[in-house]
C-alpha cells in the first residue's frame, strides 16, 4: 500500500523505474530512492557542486527544492559569492542565501551587479542592502525588466514615497515594478482623480495617496475600469460622495480591490443579519468597513463565533467593529476578560474591540481597577497599641 502511495505522489521521480530490468517484488524503498538520487547526481555539473561545497552550502537542500540548477552547464557560483561578500555577507549568510535561492547561481554577474545598483538607489548603505537580500533573496535574484524597474523606482521617489517604503515594495510587491512605468503613472492619475471626484482636497490627497501605496501597493495592479465600477456601484447604493470619501480614508486602496458583486453579497448578508434599513446599514458600514470587504463566508463565521460566546446581535450592531476580529481572537480575549470576572455578554463590546495593543491597554486598566483595594475614608482604623 505504501509503495502505491509513493508511486502515485511522485510520478516524475520514480517513472524511470519502469524502464529498469525486473527487480525483486519487495525491493527495499531506500535502494530505489538511492538509485534515483545517484542517477540524477550523475547528471549534475560537478564543478558547480564542488564549488558550492567549498562555500559550505548544503547541496541536499538545493536538490530537494530546485535541483535543476545543479544540472545547468553554465553557472556563476564564485562570481555571485564574491558579489555577496563585497556587500558584507559572511560565510553563513552566503550559504543561507544560496540554499534558499539556488537560482542565484545561474544569474549573470553583470545582471546581478545592475540589480545591486538598482537596489542601492533605495538603501542607505551596503549593510542595509545585504540585510534585505538575506531576508528576500528571491526578490533580489528575480532579474528582469531592470530598466523598467529603475524607471519605476525613480517615479516613486518623485512621487514622494520614502526609500524605506520603496524598498519594502521591491521585496514584497515586486510585480508593481515590472509594470510599465506609464501604466503606474496612469493608475496614480486615476486614483488622484477618484479622490478629488468624491470631494477630497488637493491638500490631503498626497498624504492619502502615499498612505495608500504604503499599505496596499497591489492597487497598482488593478485596472482603471475596476476602480470606476466600484465607485459608481457605491453611488448607486446610495452612498454620498462624502461617505465614499470616508470609506476611502479608512480603507485606503482596499476599497478598489472589491468588485460590485462581492460588495452586493456582503451588503445583502449584513442587511438580513441585522434586520436593518438601508440607512441603518450605511451607518454600520461607515463604522465598520469590514462589512464591505469581507466575504459572506467570513462574515458568517465571525458572526456565528460571537453568537456562540453569548453575544447578541444587538451588541454586535452597537459595536460592529468587533467583526474585524477572528473567532480565535474573540475566544482568547473573552477568556482573558472572564479571568477578571468581566462578563462580556452582559456589557459593552468596547473592551473586546480594537487592535492587540488597544486591547492589552484596556485589559491592563480593568486589571488594575480590579486589584485596587477599596478605601473608606470614614471607617475606623484598627491600630494595635
CSV table of C-alpha atoms in Angstrom, one decimal:
chain,number,residue,atom,x,y,z
A,1,UNK,CA,0.0,0.0,0.0
A,2,UNK,CA,2.8,2.4,0.9
A,3,UNK,CA,4.6,1.6,-2.4
A,4,UNK,CA,1.4,2.5,-4.3
A,5,UNK,CA,1.0,5.8,-2.5
A,6,UNK,CA,4.6,6.7,-3.2
A,7,UNK,CA,4.3,5.9,-6.8
A,8,UNK,CA,1.1,8.0,-7.1
A,9,UNK,CA,2.6,11.1,-5.3
A,10,UNK,CA,6.0,11.1,-7.1
A,11,UNK,CA,5.4,10.0,-10.7
A,12,UNK,CA,8.2,12.1,-12.2
A,13,UNK,CA,10.9,11.0,-9.8
A,14,UNK,CA,10.1,7.3,-9.9
A,15,UNK,CA,8.9,6.9,-13.5
A,16,UNK,CA,12.5,5.8,-14.5
A,17,UNK,CA,12.0,2.5,-12.7
A,18,UNK,CA,9.5,1.4,-15.4
A,19,UNK,CA,12.4,1.1,-17.9
A,20,UNK,CA,14.6,-0.8,-15.5
A,21,UNK,CA,15.1,-4.6,-15.6
A,22,UNK,CA,12.7,-6.5,-13.5
A,23,UNK,CA,13.6,-6.4,-9.8
A,24,UNK,CA,12.6,-8.5,-6.8
A,25,UNK,CA,9.0,-7.9,-5.8
A,26,UNK,CA,9.9,-6.5,-2.4
A,27,UNK,CA,12.9,-4.4,-3.3
A,28,UNK,CA,13.7,-2.0,-0.4
A,29,UNK,CA,12.4,1.5,-0.9
A,30,UNK,CA,15.7,3.0,0.3
A,31,UNK,CA,17.5,1.3,-2.5
A,32,UNK,CA,15.1,2.7,-5.1
A,33,UNK,CA,15.5,6.3,-3.8
A,34,UNK,CA,19.2,5.9,-3.7
A,35,UNK,CA,19.2,4.7,-7.3
A,36,UNK,CA,17.2,7.7,-8.4
A,37,UNK,CA,19.3,10.2,-6.5
A,38,UNK,CA,22.5,8.6,-7.8
A,39,UNK,CA,21.1,8.8,-11.3
A,40,UNK,CA,20.3,12.5,-11.0
A,41,UNK,CA,23.6,13.2,-9.3
A,42,UNK,CA,25.5,11.6,-12.2
A,43,UNK,CA,24.0,14.4,-14.5
A,44,UNK,CA,24.9,17.2,-12.2
A,45,UNK,CA,27.5,19.8,-13.0
A,46,UNK,CA,30.4,18.5,-10.9
A,47,UNK,CA,32.2,21.9,-10.9
A,48,UNK,CA,29.1,23.6,-9.6
A,49,UNK,CA,28.6,21.0,-6.8
A,50,UNK,CA,32.2,21.2,-5.7
A,51,UNK,CA,32.2,25.0,-5.7
A,52,UNK,CA,29.0,25.1,-3.6
A,53,UNK,CA,30.6,22.6,-1.2
A,54,UNK,CA,33.6,24.8,-0.9
A,55,UNK,CA,31.3,27.6,0.3
A,56,UNK,CA,29.6,25.3,2.9
A,57,UNK,CA,26.3,25.2,1.0
A,58,UNK,CA,24.1,22.2,1.9
A,59,UNK,CA,23.6,20.6,-1.5
A,60,UNK,CA,20.8,18.3,-0.2
A,61,UNK,CA,18.6,21.4,0.4
A,62,UNK,CA,19.2,22.5,-3.2
A,63,UNK,CA,18.4,19.0,-4.6
A,64,UNK,CA,15.2,19.0,-2.7
A,65,UNK,CA,14.0,22.4,-3.7
A,66,UNK,CA,15.4,23.4,-7.1
A,67,UNK,CA,17.8,20.6,-8.2
A,68,UNK,CA,17.6,21.7,-11.8
A,69,UNK,CA,20.2,24.4,-11.2
A,70,UNK,CA,22.8,21.7,-10.5
A,71,UNK,CA,22.2,20.3,-14.0
A,72,UNK,CA,22.9,23.6,-15.7
A,73,UNK,CA,26.1,23.7,-17.8
A,74,UNK,CA,26.8,27.3,-17.1
A,75,UNK,CA,26.7,28.6,-13.5
A,76,UNK,CA,28.4,31.5,-11.7
A,77,UNK,CA,28.8,30.3,-8.1
A,78,UNK,CA,32.1,32.1,-7.3
A,79,UNK,CA,31.1,35.3,-9.0
A,80,UNK,CA,27.8,35.5,-7.1
A,81,UNK,CA,29.5,34.7,-3.8
A,82,UNK,CA,32.1,37.4,-4.5
A,83,UNK,CA,29.3,40.0,-5.0
A,84,UNK,CA,27.6,38.9,-1.8
A,85,UNK,CA,30.9,39.1,0.1
A,86,UNK,CA,31.6,42.5,-1.3
A,87,UNK,CA,28.3,43.6,0.3
A,88,UNK,CA,29.4,42.3,3.6
A,89,UNK,CA,27.8,38.8,3.7
A,90,UNK,CA,29.7,36.3,5.9
A,91,UNK,CA,30.1,32.6,5.1
A,92,UNK,CA,26.9,31.6,6.9
A,93,UNK,CA,24.8,34.3,5.2
A,94,UNK,CA,26.2,33.3,1.8
A,95,UNK,CA,25.3,29.7,2.3
A,96,UNK,CA,21.8,30.5,3.6
A,97,UNK,CA,21.1,32.8,0.6
A,98,UNK,CA,22.2,30.1,-2.0
A,99,UNK,CA,20.3,27.3,-0.2
A,100,UNK,CA,17.1,29.3,-0.2
A,101,UNK,CA,17.5,30.8,-3.6
A,102,UNK,CA,19.7,28.4,-5.7
A,103,UNK,CA,18.7,30.0,-9.0
A,104,UNK,CA,21.0,32.9,-8.0
A,105,UNK,CA,24.0,30.8,-9.3
A,106,UNK,CA,22.6,30.9,-12.9
A,107,UNK,CA,22.1,34.7,-12.9
A,108,UNK,CA,24.6,36.6,-15.0
A,109,UNK,CA,27.1,38.5,-12.7
A,110,UNK,CA,26.6,41.6,-14.9
A,111,UNK,CA,22.8,41.5,-14.4
A,112,UNK,CA,23.3,40.9,-10.6
A,113,UNK,CA,25.6,44.0,-10.4
A,114,UNK,CA,23.0,46.0,-12.2
A,115,UNK,CA,20.4,44.8,-9.7
A,116,UNK,CA,22.7,45.7,-6.9
A,117,UNK,CA,23.0,49.3,-8.2
A,118,UNK,CA,19.2,49.5,-8.6
A,119,UNK,CA,18.5,48.4,-5.0
A,120,UNK,CA,21.2,50.8,-3.8
A,121,UNK,CA,19.0,53.6,-5.0
A,122,UNK,CA,16.7,53.0,-2.1
A,123,UNK,CA,19.2,51.6,0.5
A,124,UNK,CA,21.2,53.9,2.8
A,125,UNK,CA,24.3,51.7,2.6
A,126,UNK,CA,25.6,48.2,1.7
A,127,UNK,CA,24.8,46.9,5.2
A,128,UNK,CA,21.1,47.7,4.7
A,129,UNK,CA,21.2,46.1,1.2
A,130,UNK,CA,22.7,42.8,2.3
A,131,UNK,CA,20.2,42.5,5.1
A,132,UNK,CA,17.4,42.9,2.5
A,133,UNK,CA,19.0,40.3,0.3
A,134,UNK,CA,19.3,37.9,3.2
A,135,UNK,CA,15.6,38.4,4.1
A,136,UNK,CA,14.3,38.3,0.5
A,137,UNK,CA,16.9,36.6,-1.8
A,138,UNK,CA,14.2,35.5,-4.4
A,139,UNK,CA,13.1,39.1,-4.8
A,140,UNK,CA,16.6,40.3,-5.4
A,141,UNK,CA,17.6,37.5,-7.8
A,142,UNK,CA,14.4,37.7,-9.9
A,143,UNK,CA,16.2,39.7,-12.5
A,144,UNK,CA,14.1,41.0,-15.3
A,145,UNK,CA,12.8,44.3,-16.7
A,146,UNK,CA,15.7,46.1,-14.9
A,147,UNK,CA,15.5,49.3,-16.9
A,148,UNK,CA,11.7,49.4,-16.2
A,149,UNK,CA,12.3,48.7,-12.5
A,150,UNK,CA,14.7,51.6,-12.4
A,151,UNK,CA,12.2,54.0,-14.0
A,152,UNK,CA,9.5,52.9,-11.5
A,153,UNK,CA,11.9,53.4,-8.5
A,154,UNK,CA,12.7,57.0,-9.8
A,155,UNK,CA,8.9,57.6,-10.4
A,156,UNK,CA,8.0,56.5,-6.8
A,157,UNK,CA,10.8,58.7,-5.4
A,158,UNK,CA,9.5,61.7,-7.4
A,159,UNK,CA,6.0,60.9,-6.1
A,160,UNK,CA,7.3,61.3,-2.5
A,161,UNK,CA,7.4,57.8,-1.3
A,162,UNK,CA,10.2,57.3,1.2
A,163,UNK,CA,13.0,54.9,0.3
A,164,UNK,CA,12.2,52.6,3.2
A,165,UNK,CA,8.7,52.2,1.7
A,166,UNK,CA,10.0,51.7,-1.8
A,167,UNK,CA,12.5,49.0,-0.6
A,168,UNK,CA,9.6,47.2,1.1
A,169,UNK,CA,7.7,47.3,-2.1
A,170,UNK,CA,10.7,45.9,-4.0
A,171,UNK,CA,10.8,42.9,-1.7
A,172,UNK,CA,7.1,42.2,-1.1
A,173,UNK,CA,5.3,43.7,-4.1
A,174,UNK,CA,7.9,43.4,-6.9
A,175,UNK,CA,5.3,42.9,-9.6
A,176,UNK,CA,4.4,46.6,-9.4
A,177,UNK,CA,8.0,47.4,-10.6
A,178,UNK,CA,7.6,45.1,-13.6
A,179,UNK,CA,4.6,47.2,-14.7
A,180,UNK,CA,5.5,49.7,-17.5
A,181,UNK,CA,6.1,53.0,-15.7
A,182,UNK,CA,3.4,54.6,-17.9
A,183,UNK,CA,0.8,52.2,-16.6
A,184,UNK,CA,1.8,53.0,-13.0
A,185,UNK,CA,1.6,56.7,-13.8
A,186,UNK,CA,-1.9,56.2,-15.3
A,187,UNK,CA,-3.1,54.3,-12.2
A,188,UNK,CA,-1.8,57.1,-10.0
A,189,UNK,CA,-3.7,59.7,-12.0
A,190,UNK,CA,-6.9,57.6,-11.8
A,191,UNK,CA,-6.6,57.3,-8.0
A,192,UNK,CA,-6.0,61.1,-7.7
A,193,UNK,CA,-8.9,61.9,-9.9
A,194,UNK,CA,-11.2,59.5,-8.0
A,195,UNK,CA,-10.2,61.0,-4.7
A,196,UNK,CA,-10.9,64.5,-5.9
A,197,UNK,CA,-14.1,63.5,-7.6
A,198,UNK,CA,-15.7,62.5,-4.3
A,199,UNK,CA,-14.8,65.7,-2.5
A,200,UNK,CA,-11.2,65.1,-1.4
A,201,UNK,CA,-8.9,68.1,-1.2
A,202,UNK,CA,-5.7,68.7,-3.0
A,203,UNK,CA,-4.0,69.3,0.3
A,204,UNK,CA,-5.0,65.9,1.7
A,205,UNK,CA,-4.7,64.0,-1.5
A,206,UNK,CA,-0.9,63.4,-1.4
A,207,UNK,CA,-1.0,62.2,2.2
A,208,UNK,CA,-3.8,59.8,1.3
A,209,UNK,CA,-2.1,58.6,-1.8
A,210,UNK,CA,1.2,57.9,-0.1
A,211,UNK,CA,-0.5,56.0,2.8
A,212,UNK,CA,-2.5,54.0,0.2
A,213,UNK,CA,0.7,53.0,-1.7
A,214,UNK,CA,2.5,52.2,1.6
A,215,UNK,CA,-0.3,50.0,2.9
A,216,UNK,CA,-1.6,48.4,-0.3
A,217,UNK,CA,0.8,48.8,-3.3
A,218,UNK,CA,-1.0,46.0,-5.2
A,219,UNK,CA,-3.6,48.6,-6.1
A,220,UNK,CA,-1.4,49.5,-9.0
A,221,UNK,CA,-2.0,46.0,-10.5
A,222,UNK,CA,-5.7,46.9,-10.8
A,223,UNK,CA,-7.4,48.2,-13.9
A,224,UNK,CA,-8.8,51.8,-14.2
A,225,UNK,CA,-12.1,50.3,-15.2
A,226,UNK,CA,-12.4,48.3,-12.0
A,227,UNK,CA,-11.8,51.5,-9.9
A,228,UNK,CA,-14.5,53.4,-11.7
A,229,UNK,CA,-17.0,50.5,-11.5
A,230,UNK,CA,-16.5,50.3,-7.7
A,231,UNK,CA,-17.1,54.0,-7.2
A,232,UNK,CA,-20.2,54.0,-9.4
A,233,UNK,CA,-21.6,51.0,-7.6
A,234,UNK,CA,-21.3,52.6,-4.2
A,235,UNK,CA,-23.0,55.7,-5.5
A,236,UNK,CA,-25.9,53.5,-6.9
A,237,UNK,CA,-26.2,52.0,-3.4
A,238,UNK,CA,-27.0,55.5,-2.0
A,239,UNK,CA,-23.6,56.4,-0.6
A,240,UNK,CA,-22.9,60.1,-0.9
A,241,UNK,CA,-19.6,61.5,-2.1
A,242,UNK,CA,-18.7,62.4,1.5
A,243,UNK,CA,-19.5,58.9,2.7
A,244,UNK,CA,-17.4,57.4,-0.1
A,245,UNK,CA,-14.6,59.7,0.9
A,246,UNK,CA,-14.8,58.4,4.5
A,247,UNK,CA,-14.5,54.9,3.2
A,248,UNK,CA,-11.6,55.8,1.0
A,249,UNK,CA,-9.9,57.4,4.1
A,250,UNK,CA,-10.4,54.3,6.2
A,251,UNK,CA,-9.9,51.6,3.6
A,252,UNK,CA,-7.2,53.2,1.5
A,253,UNK,CA,-6.8,51.2,-1.7
A,254,UNK,CA,-8.6,48.1,-0.4
A,255,UNK,CA,-11.9,49.6,-1.4
A,256,UNK,CA,-10.7,49.5,-5.1
A,257,UNK,CA,-9.9,45.8,-4.8
A,258,UNK,CA,-13.6,45.0,-4.2
A,259,UNK,CA,-15.9,44.0,-7.0
A,260,UNK,CA,-19.5,45.2,-7.2
A,261,UNK,CA,-20.9,41.7,-7.0
A,262,UNK,CA,-18.8,40.9,-3.8
A,263,UNK,CA,-19.9,44.2,-2.2
A,264,UNK,CA,-23.6,43.5,-3.1
A,265,UNK,CA,-23.4,40.0,-1.5
A,266,UNK,CA,-21.8,41.3,1.7
A,267,UNK,CA,-24.4,44.2,2.0
A,268,UNK,CA,-27.3,41.8,1.5
A,269,UNK,CA,-25.9,39.4,4.2
A,270,UNK,CA,-25.4,42.2,6.7
A,271,UNK,CA,-28.8,43.8,6.0
A,272,UNK,CA,-30.5,40.4,6.6
A,273,UNK,CA,-28.4,39.6,9.7
A,274,UNK,CA,-29.0,42.9,11.4
A,275,UNK,CA,-32.6,43.3,10.2
A,276,UNK,CA,-32.0,47.0,9.4
A,277,UNK,CA,-32.9,49.6,6.9
A,278,UNK,CA,-30.7,50.8,4.0
A,279,UNK,CA,-29.9,54.0,6.1
A,280,UNK,CA,-29.0,52.0,9.2
A,281,UNK,CA,-26.8,49.7,7.1
A,282,UNK,CA,-24.9,52.6,5.7
A,283,UNK,CA,-24.2,53.8,9.2
A,284,UNK,CA,-22.9,50.4,10.1
A,285,UNK,CA,-20.7,50.2,7.0
A,286,UNK,CA,-19.2,53.6,7.8
A,287,UNK,CA,-18.5,52.4,11.4
A,288,UNK,CA,-17.1,49.1,10.2
A,289,UNK,CA,-15.9,49.0,6.5
A,290,UNK,CA,-15.2,45.3,7.1
A,291,UNK,CA,-18.9,44.7,6.3
A,292,UNK,CA,-17.9,45.6,2.7
A,293,UNK,CA,-14.6,44.0,2.1
A,294,UNK,CA,-15.1,40.7,4.0
A,295,UNK,CA,-16.8,37.9,2.0
A,296,UNK,CA,-20.1,36.4,3.2
A,297,UNK,CA,-18.5,33.2,4.5
A,298,UNK,CA,-16.0,35.2,6.6
A,299,UNK,CA,-18.7,37.5,8.0
A,300,UNK,CA,-21.0,34.5,8.7
A,301,UNK,CA,-18.2,32.6,10.5
A,302,UNK,CA,-17.4,35.7,12.7
A,303,UNK,CA,-21.0,36.4,13.4
A,304,UNK,CA,-21.6,32.8,14.5
A,305,UNK,CA,-18.4,32.8,16.6
A,306,UNK,CA,-19.7,35.9,18.5
A,307,UNK,CA,-23.2,34.4,19.0
A,308,UNK,CA,-21.7,31.2,20.4
A,309,UNK,CA,-20.0,33.2,23.1
A,310,UNK,CA,-23.4,34.5,24.2
A,311,UNK,CA,-23.0,37.9,22.5
A,312,UNK,CA,-26.3,39.2,21.0
A,313,UNK,CA,-27.0,40.7,17.5
A,314,UNK,CA,-27.9,43.9,19.3
A,315,UNK,CA,-24.5,44.1,20.9
A,316,UNK,CA,-22.7,43.4,17.6
A,317,UNK,CA,-24.9,46.1,15.9
A,318,UNK,CA,-23.9,48.6,18.5
A,319,UNK,CA,-20.1,47.8,18.1
A,320,UNK,CA,-19.8,46.3,14.6
A,321,UNK,CA,-16.0,46.8,14.5
A,322,UNK,CA,-15.9,43.6,16.5
A,323,UNK,CA,-16.4,41.8,13.2
A,324,UNK,CA,-12.8,42.7,12.4
A,325,UNK,CA,-11.7,40.1,14.9
A,326,UNK,CA,-11.3,36.4,14.0
A,327,UNK,CA,-13.2,33.8,16.1
A,328,UNK,CA,-9.9,32.7,17.7
A,329,UNK,CA,-9.0,36.2,18.8
A,330,UNK,CA,-12.5,36.7,20.2
A,331,UNK,CA,-12.3,33.5,22.2
A,332,UNK,CA,-8.8,34.4,23.6
A,333,UNK,CA,-9.9,37.9,24.6
A,334,UNK,CA,-13.2,36.7,26.2
A,335,UNK,CA,-11.2,34.1,28.3
A,336,UNK,CA,-8.8,36.9,29.5
A,337,UNK,CA,-11.7,39.2,30.4
A,338,UNK,CA,-13.5,36.3,32.1
A,339,UNK,CA,-10.5,35.7,34.3
A,340,UNK,CA,-11.1,39.1,35.9
A,341,UNK,CA,-14.8,38.4,36.4
A,342,UNK,CA,-15.8,40.6,33.4
A,343,UNK,CA,-18.7,39.1,31.6
A,344,UNK,CA,-18.6,40.5,28.0
A,345,UNK,CA,-22.1,39.2,27.2
A,346,UNK,CA,-23.6,41.3,29.9
A,347,UNK,CA,-21.9,44.5,28.9
A,348,UNK,CA,-20.5,46.6,26.1
A,349,UNK,CA,-18.1,45.1,23.5
A,350,UNK,CA,-15.8,48.1,23.6
A,351,UNK,CA,-13.3,46.2,25.8
A,352,UNK,CA,-13.3,43.3,23.4
A,353,UNK,CA,-12.7,45.5,20.4
A,354,UNK,CA,-9.6,47.2,18.9
A,355,UNK,CA,-6.1,46.2,17.9
A,356,UNK,CA,-3.9,43.9,20.1
A,357,UNK,CA,-2.2,47.0,21.6
A,358,UNK,CA,-5.5,48.7,22.4
A,359,UNK,CA,-7.0,45.5,23.9
A,360,UNK,CA,-4.0,44.9,26.1
A,361,UNK,CA,-4.1,48.6,27.3
A,362,UNK,CA,-7.8,48.2,28.2
A,363,UNK,CA,-7.2,44.9,29.9
A,364,UNK,CA,-4.5,46.4,32.0
A,365,UNK,CA,-6.8,49.2,33.1
A,366,UNK,CA,-9.5,46.7,34.1
A,367,UNK,CA,-6.9,44.5,35.9
A,368,UNK,CA,-5.6,47.5,37.8
A,369,UNK,CA,-9.1,48.6,38.8
A,370,UNK,CA,-9.9,45.1,40.0
A,371,UNK,CA,-6.7,44.8,42.1
A,372,UNK,CA,-7.1,48.3,43.7
A,373,UNK,CA,-8.3,47.9,47.3
A,374,UNK,CA,-11.4,49.8,48.3
A,375,UNK,CA,-10.8,52.5,50.9
A,376,UNK,CA,-13.5,54.1,53.1
A,377,UNK,CA,-12.2,57.4,54.5
A,378,UNK,CA,-14.7,57.4,57.4
A,379,UNK,CA,-14.2,53.8,58.5
A,380,UNK,CA,-12.3,53.5,61.9
A,381,UNK,CA,-8.7,52.3,61.7
A,382,UNK,CA,-7.6,49.3,63.7
A,383,UNK,CA,-4.3,50.4,65.3
A,384,UNK,CA,-2.5,48.0,67.6
A,385,UNK,CA,-1.1,49.6,70.7
